Amino acid sequence: MKTVIVGGGAAGMMAAIGASENGSDTVLLERNEKLGKKIYITGKGRCNLTNDCPRDDLMKHVVRNPKFLYSAFSSYDNSDIIGLMHEQGTDTKVERGGRVFPVSDHASDVIRALHRKLDSLGVEIRLNTRVTELMISEGRLCGVRTASGESVTADRVIIASGGASYPTTGSDGSMYELLSKAGHSILEPRPSLVPFICSEEWIPSVQGLSLRNVTLTLTRNGKKVYEELGEMLFTGNGVSGPLALSASSYYEPGDKLVIDLKPGLGSDKLDERILRDFKENNNRDFSNSLDALLPRSLIPVIVKLSGIEAGKKVHQITQEERKDLCRLLKNLELTPEETGGFNEAIVTRGGVNVKEIDPSTMQSRILPGLSLAGEVIDVDALTGGFNLQIAWSTGYLAGSRAFW
């Protein structure tokens, strides 16, 4: 039996490994000049290849359609990909939040490990080969046609072409159109794990400011959609960093962002803290009394938003003004206008409807002979190695059960 895999990224390489280990004659088609081009830039070039959390926790970090991935995570989990790396001579380490990286901090070592495994299994790799057509005969997918006009026949085709994020790596979303023509429904692809663009005029004045140990909340019609403690970063026109990127996975137009600058203190305790600071700066101007409480670049912003005159002496500030300041520090609101685009997005949300895929095999329910894996499917997760784990798991399942 012959399997053709379209896409030489994480899901595609793992699909090739799974198919070959199960006795298939396997051909891997990659449109770029090398395999794993997107892997090279993940984790800022270090490759956060998975997360070492318990298997059950993997699904807790999946934003869309986590239950669909139960069989995939059961067939190939984080311990399996770590084991494969070690088997191929690439040692790994665990960092904050369970993030797993190669000890070398080089994504290229992950690629080399996968390449060695593919070579040992005899997988045929064809680079610079872009698929432009799905070959369908008598209602069954029987191969693909490339940009050069070559027809590559197969008993099973696995599409692992990626989504639409980082299109310069080859995942430009072009496969969605071919799959749509073949009968699959495509949920609108949108950028995810991406910075926010916000409308507040003061944001450029704090560009580059990193906040640690703050809580970011995403709200919709006054209701909490996402909330997490961690780090974030102000950009020239909005916010980025781990908290903002994760919040973007849940974002819908009209949502609001709220920062709690002092999550470790309740409102009463924060008021006591401010009162102590004010007593120590009793005769100072208000604008010069917040150095111990806030980052320097943020002070003018908070002073202006508080409504308290910058030159007002601290001992003249009323209890009500102080209470309002507490509320501001616990509820600094941001208004997202939109998120960044696919060029900035780590992953794509949306894609092939999972209802049209058998989760136990990754085979299409629409088109016999077709399987799908990775980011082309409507599954995505938070940061921390979880999206690559989805790719490894769905890829291996699609390959290993290509002929079930």
Coordinates of N, CA, C and O in Angstrom, one line a residue, residues 16-126:
A16 N 4.4 10.5 8.1 CA 5.3 9.6 7.4 C 5.9 8.5 8.3 O 6.0 7.4 7.8
I17 N 6.2 8.9 9.5 CA 6.8 8.0 10.4 C 5.8 6.9 10.8 O 6.0 5.7 10.7
G18 N 4.5 7.4 11.1 CA 3.5 6.4 11.5 C 3.1 5.5 10.3 O 2.9 4.3 10.5
A19 N 3.0 6.0 9.1 CA 2.7 5.2 8.0 C 3.8 4.1 7.7 O 3.5 3.0 7.4
S20 N 5.0 4.6 7.7 CA 6.1 3.7 7.4 C 6.3 2.6 8.4 O 6.6 1.4 8.1
E21 N 6.1 3.0 9.7 CA 6.2 2.0 10.8 C 5.1 0.9 10.6 O 5.3 -0.2 11.2
N22 N 4.1 1.2 9.9 CA 3.0 0.3 9.8 C 3.0 -0.4 8.4 O 1.9 -0.8 7.9
G23 N 4.1 -0.3 7.7 CA 4.3 -1.1 6.5 C 3.9 -0.4 5.2 O 4.0 -1.1 4.2
S24 N 3.6 0.9 5.2 CA 3.3 1.5 4.0 C 4.5 2.0 3.2 O 5.5 2.4 3.8
D25 N 4.4 2.0 1.9 CA 5.4 2.6 1.0 C 5.0 4.1 1.1 O 3.9 4.5 0.6
T26 N 5.9 4.9 1.6 CA 5.5 6.3 2.0 C 6.3 7.3 1.2 O 7.6 7.3 1.1
V27 N 5.6 8.3 0.6 CA 6.2 9.4 -0.1 C 5.8 10.7 0.6 O 4.6 11.0 0.8
L28 N 6.7 11.6 0.9 CA 6.5 12.8 1.6 C 6.8 14.0 0.6 O 7.9 14.1 0.2
L29 N 5.7 14.8 0.3 CA 5.9 15.9 -0.6 C 5.9 17.2 0.2 O 5.0 17.5 1.0
E30 N 7.0 18.0 0.0 CA 7.1 19.3 0.7 C 7.4 20.4 -0.4 O 8.3 20.2 -1.2
R31 N 6.7 21.5 -0.3 CA 6.8 22.6 -1.3 C 8.1 23.4 -1.1 O 8.5 24.0 -2.0
N32 N 8.7 23.4 0.1 CA 9.9 24.2 0.3 C 11.1 23.4 0.0 O 11.1 22.2 -0.4
E33 N 12.2 24.1 0.2 CA 13.5 23.5 -0.1 C 14.0 22.6 1.0 O 15.1 21.9 0.9
K34 N 13.3 22.6 2.1 CA 13.7 21.7 3.3 C 12.5 21.4 4.1 O 11.4 22.1 4.0
L35 N 12.6 20.3 4.9 CA 11.5 19.9 5.8 C 11.4 20.8 7.0 O 12.5 21.4 7.4
G36 N 10.3 20.9 7.6 CA 10.1 21.6 8.9 C 10.4 23.0 8.9 O 11.0 23.5 10.0
K37 N 10.2 23.8 7.9 CA 10.6 25.2 7.8 C 9.9 26.0 9.0 O 10.6 26.9 9.5
K38 N 8.7 25.7 9.3 CA 8.0 26.4 10.4 C 8.6 26.0 11.7 O 8.6 26.8 12.7
I39 N 9.0 24.8 11.9 CA 9.6 24.3 13.2 C 10.8 25.1 13.5 O 11.1 25.4 14.7
Y40 N 11.6 25.5 12.5 CA 12.8 26.3 12.7 C 12.6 27.6 13.4 O 13.4 28.1 14.1
I41 N 11.4 28.1 13.3 CA 11.1 29.4 13.9 C 10.3 29.3 15.2 O 10.0 30.4 15.8
T42 N 9.8 28.1 15.5 CA 9.0 28.0 16.8 C 9.9 28.2 18.0 O 11.1 27.9 18.0
G43 N 9.3 28.7 19.0 CA 10.0 29.0 20.3 C 11.2 29.9 20.1 O 12.3 29.7 20.7
K44 N 11.0 30.9 19.2 CA 12.1 31.8 18.8 C 13.4 31.1 18.4 O 14.5 31.4 18.7
G45 N 13.2 30.0 17.6 CA 14.3 29.3 17.0 C 14.8 28.2 17.9 O 15.7 27.4 17.6
R46 N 14.1 28.0 19.1 CA 14.6 27.0 20.1 C 13.7 25.7 20.0 O 14.1 24.7 20.4
C47 N 12.5 25.9 19.5 CA 11.5 24.8 19.3 C 11.0 24.2 20.6 O 11.5 23.3 21.2
N48 N 9.9 24.8 21.1 CA 9.1 24.3 22.2 C 8.3 23.1 21.7 O 7.2 23.3 21.3
L49 N 8.9 21.9 21.7 CA 8.4 20.8 20.9 C 7.2 20.1 21.6 O 6.4 19.5 20.9
T50 N 7.0 20.3 22.9 CA 5.8 19.8 23.5 C 5.8 20.3 25.0 O 6.5 21.2 25.3
N51 N 4.9 19.8 25.8 CA 4.8 20.1 27.2 C 4.8 18.8 28.0 O 4.1 17.9 27.6
D52 N 5.4 18.8 29.1 CA 5.6 17.6 29.9 C 4.4 17.4 30.9 O 4.6 16.5 31.8
C53 N 3.3 18.1 30.7 CA 2.2 17.9 31.7 C 1.6 16.5 31.5 O 1.8 15.8 30.5
P54 N 0.8 16.0 32.5 CA 0.1 14.7 32.3 C -0.8 14.7 31.1 O -1.3 15.8 30.7
R55 N -0.9 13.5 30.5 CA -1.7 13.4 29.2 C -3.1 14.1 29.3 O -3.5 14.8 28.4
D56 N -3.8 13.9 30.5 CA -5.1 14.4 30.6 C -5.1 16.0 30.5 O -6.1 16.6 30.1
D57 N -4.0 16.6 30.9 CA -3.9 18.0 30.9 C -3.7 18.6 29.5 O -3.9 19.8 29.3
L58 N -3.2 17.7 28.6 CA -3.0 18.2 27.2 C -4.3 18.8 26.7 O -4.3 19.8 26.1
M59 N -5.4 18.0 26.9 CA -6.7 18.5 26.3 C -7.2 19.7 27.0 O -7.9 20.5 26.4
K60 N -6.8 20.0 28.3 CA -7.3 21.2 29.0 C -6.7 22.4 28.3 O -7.2 23.5 28.6
H61 N -5.6 22.3 27.6 CA -5.0 23.5 27.0 C -5.4 23.6 25.5 O -4.9 24.5 24.8
V62 N -6.3 22.8 25.0 CA -6.8 22.9 23.7 C -8.0 23.8 23.7 O -8.9 23.6 24.5
V63 N -8.0 24.8 22.8 CA -9.1 25.8 22.8 C -10.3 25.3 22.1 O -11.4 25.4 22.5
R64 N -10.1 24.8 20.9 CA -11.2 24.3 20.0 C -11.1 22.8 19.8 O -10.1 22.2 19.4
N65 N -12.3 22.2 20.1 CA -12.5 20.8 19.8 C -11.5 19.8 20.5 O -10.9 18.9 19.9
P66 N -11.3 20.0 21.8 CA -10.4 19.1 22.6 C -10.8 17.7 22.6 O -9.9 16.8 22.5
K67 N -12.1 17.4 22.7 CA -12.5 16.0 22.7 C -12.2 15.2 21.4 O -12.0 14.0 21.4
F68 N -12.1 16.0 20.3 CA -11.8 15.3 19.0 C -10.4 14.7 19.1 O -10.1 13.8 18.4
L69 N -9.5 15.3 20.0 CA -8.1 14.8 20.0 C -7.9 13.7 21.0 O -6.7 13.3 21.2
Y70 N -8.9 13.2 21.6 CA -8.7 12.1 22.6 C -7.9 10.9 22.1 O -7.0 10.5 22.6
S71 N -8.4 10.4 20.9 CA -7.7 9.3 20.3 C -6.3 9.6 19.9 O -5.4 8.8 20.0
A72 N -6.1 10.8 19.3 CA -4.8 11.2 18.9 C -3.8 11.3 20.0 O -2.7 10.8 19.9
F73 N -4.2 11.9 21.1 CA -3.3 12.0 22.3 C -3.1 10.6 22.9 O -2.0 10.4 23.5
S74 N -4.1 9.8 22.8 CA -3.9 8.4 23.4 C -3.0 7.6 22.6 O -2.3 6.7 23.1
S75 N -2.9 7.8 21.3 CA -2.1 7.0 20.4 C -0.7 7.5 20.4 O 0.3 6.7 20.1
Y76 N -0.5 8.8 20.6 CA 0.9 9.4 20.5 C 0.9 10.6 21.4 O 0.3 11.6 21.0
D77 N 1.5 10.6 22.5 CA 1.5 11.7 23.5 C 2.8 12.4 23.6 O 3.8 12.1 22.9
N78 N 2.9 13.2 24.6 CA 4.2 14.0 24.8 C 5.4 13.1 25.2 O 6.5 13.4 24.8
S79 N 5.1 12.0 25.9 CA 6.2 11.1 26.3 C 6.8 10.4 25.0 O 8.0 10.1 24.9
D80 N 5.9 10.2 24.0 CA 6.3 9.6 22.8 C 7.3 10.4 22.0 O 8.3 10.0 21.4
I81 N 6.9 11.7 21.8 CA 7.8 12.6 21.0 C 9.1 12.8 21.7 O 10.2 12.9 21.1
I82 N 9.0 13.0 23.1 CA 10.3 13.1 23.8 C 11.2 11.9 23.7 O 12.4 11.9 23.5
G83 N 10.5 10.7 23.7 CA 11.2 9.4 23.5 C 11.8 9.3 22.2 O 13.0 8.8 22.0
L84 N 11.1 9.8 21.1 CA 11.7 9.8 19.8 C 12.9 10.7 19.7 O 13.9 10.3 19.1
M85 N 12.9 11.8 20.3 CA 14.0 12.7 20.3 C 15.2 12.0 20.9 O 16.3 12.1 20.4
H86 N 15.0 11.4 22.1 CA 16.1 10.8 22.8 C 16.7 9.6 22.0 O 17.9 9.4 21.9
E87 N 15.8 8.9 21.4 CA 16.2 7.7 20.5 C 17.1 8.2 19.4 O 18.0 7.4 19.0
Q88 N 16.8 9.4 18.9 CA 17.6 9.9 17.7 C 18.7 10.8 18.2 O 19.3 11.5 17.3
G89 N 19.0 10.8 19.5 CA 20.2 11.5 19.9 C 20.0 13.0 20.3 O 21.0 13.7 20.4
T90 N 18.8 13.4 20.4 CA 18.5 14.8 20.7 C 17.9 14.9 22.1 O 16.7 14.5 22.4
D91 N 18.7 15.3 23.1 CA 18.3 15.3 24.5 C 17.4 16.6 24.7 O 17.5 17.6 24.0
T92 N 16.5 16.5 25.6 CA 15.5 17.5 25.9 C 15.6 18.0 27.3 O 16.2 17.3 28.2
K93 N 15.0 19.2 27.6 CA 15.0 19.7 28.9 C 13.6 20.4 29.1 O 12.9 20.7 28.2
V94 N 13.2 20.5 30.4 CA 11.9 21.1 30.7 C 12.1 22.5 31.4 O 12.9 22.6 32.3
E95 N 11.4 23.5 30.9 CA 11.5 24.8 31.5 C 10.2 25.2 32.1 O 9.3 24.4 32.2
R96 N 10.1 26.5 32.4 CA 8.9 27.0 33.1 C 7.6 26.7 32.4 O 7.6 26.7 31.2
G97 N 6.6 26.3 33.2 CA 5.4 25.9 32.6 C 5.3 24.6 31.9 O 4.4 24.3 31.1
G98 N 6.4 23.7 32.1 CA 6.4 22.4 31.5 C 6.8 22.4 30.1 O 6.7 21.4 29.4
R99 N 7.3 23.6 29.6 CA 7.7 23.7 28.2 C 9.0 22.8 27.9 O 10.0 22.9 28.7
V100 N 8.9 22.0 26.9 CA 10.0 21.1 26.6 C 10.8 21.6 25.4 O 10.2 21.9 24.3
F101 N 12.1 21.7 25.5 CA 13.0 22.2 24.4 C 14.2 21.2 24.3 O 14.5 20.5 25.2
P102 N 14.8 21.2 23.1 CA 16.1 20.5 23.0 C 17.1 21.1 23.9 O 17.1 22.4 24.0
V103 N 18.0 20.3 24.5 CA 19.0 20.8 25.4 C 19.9 21.9 24.7 O 20.3 22.9 25.3
S104 N 20.1 21.7 23.4 CA 21.0 22.6 22.6 C 20.4 23.9 22.4 O 21.0 24.9 22.0
D105 N 19.0 24.1 22.6 CA 18.3 25.3 22.2 C 18.3 25.6 20.7 O 18.1 26.7 20.3
H106 N 18.5 24.5 19.9 CA 18.4 24.7 18.5 C 17.3 23.9 17.9 O 17.3 22.6 18.0
A107 N 16.4 24.5 17.2 CA 15.3 23.8 16.6 C 15.8 22.9 15.5 O 15.2 21.9 15.2
S108 N 16.9 23.2 14.9 CA 17.5 22.4 13.9 C 17.8 21.0 14.3 O 17.8 20.0 13.6
D109 N 18.1 20.8 15.6 CA 18.4 19.5 16.2 C 17.1 18.6 16.2 O 17.2 17.4 16.0
V110 N 15.9 19.3 16.4 CA 14.7 18.5 16.3 C 14.4 18.1 14.9 O 14.0 16.9 14.6
I111 N 14.7 18.9 13.9 CA 14.5 18.6 12.5 C 15.4 17.4 12.1 O 15.0 16.5 11.5
R112 N 16.7 17.5 12.6 CA 17.7 16.5 12.2 C 17.2 15.1 12.8 O 17.4 14.1 12.2
A113 N 16.7 15.2 14.0 CA 16.2 13.9 14.7 C 15.1 13.3 13.9 O 15.1 12.1 13.6
L114 N 14.2 14.1 13.4 CA 13.1 13.6 12.6 C 13.6 13.1 11.3 O 13.1 12.0 10.7
H115 N 14.5 13.8 10.7 CA 15.1 13.4 9.4 C 15.7 12.0 9.5 O 15.6 11.2 8.6
R116 N 16.5 11.8 10.6 CA 17.2 10.6 10.8 C 16.1 9.4 10.9 O 16.3 8.3 10.3
K117 N 15.0 9.7 11.6 CA 14.0 8.7 11.7 C 13.4 8.4 10.3 O 13.2 7.2 10.0
L118 N 13.1 9.4 9.6 CA 12.5 9.2 8.2 C 13.4 8.4 7.3 O 13.0 7.5 6.6
D119 N 14.7 8.8 7.4 CA 15.7 8.1 6.6 C 15.8 6.6 7.0 O 15.9 5.7 6.1
S120 N 15.8 6.3 8.3 CA 15.9 4.9 8.7 C 14.7 4.1 8.3 O 14.8 2.9 8.2
L121 N 13.6 4.7 8.1 CA 12.3 4.0 7.7 C 12.2 3.9 6.1 O 11.3 3.3 5.6
G122 N 13.1 4.6 5.4 CA 13.1 4.5 4.0 C 12.0 5.4 3.4 O 11.6 5.1 2.2
V123 N 11.6 6.5 4.0 CA 10.6 7.4 3.5 C 11.2 8.1 2.3 O 12.3 8.7 2.4
E124 N 10.5 8.2 1.2 CA 10.9 9.0 0.0 C 10.5 10.4 0.2 O 9.3 10.7 0.4
I125 N 11.4 11.3 0.2 CA 11.2 12.8 0.5 C 11.4 13.5 -0.8 O 12.5 13.5 -1.4
R126 N 10.4 14.3 -1.3 CA 10.5 15.1 -2.5 C 10.3 16.5 -2.0 O 9.2 17.0 -1.7

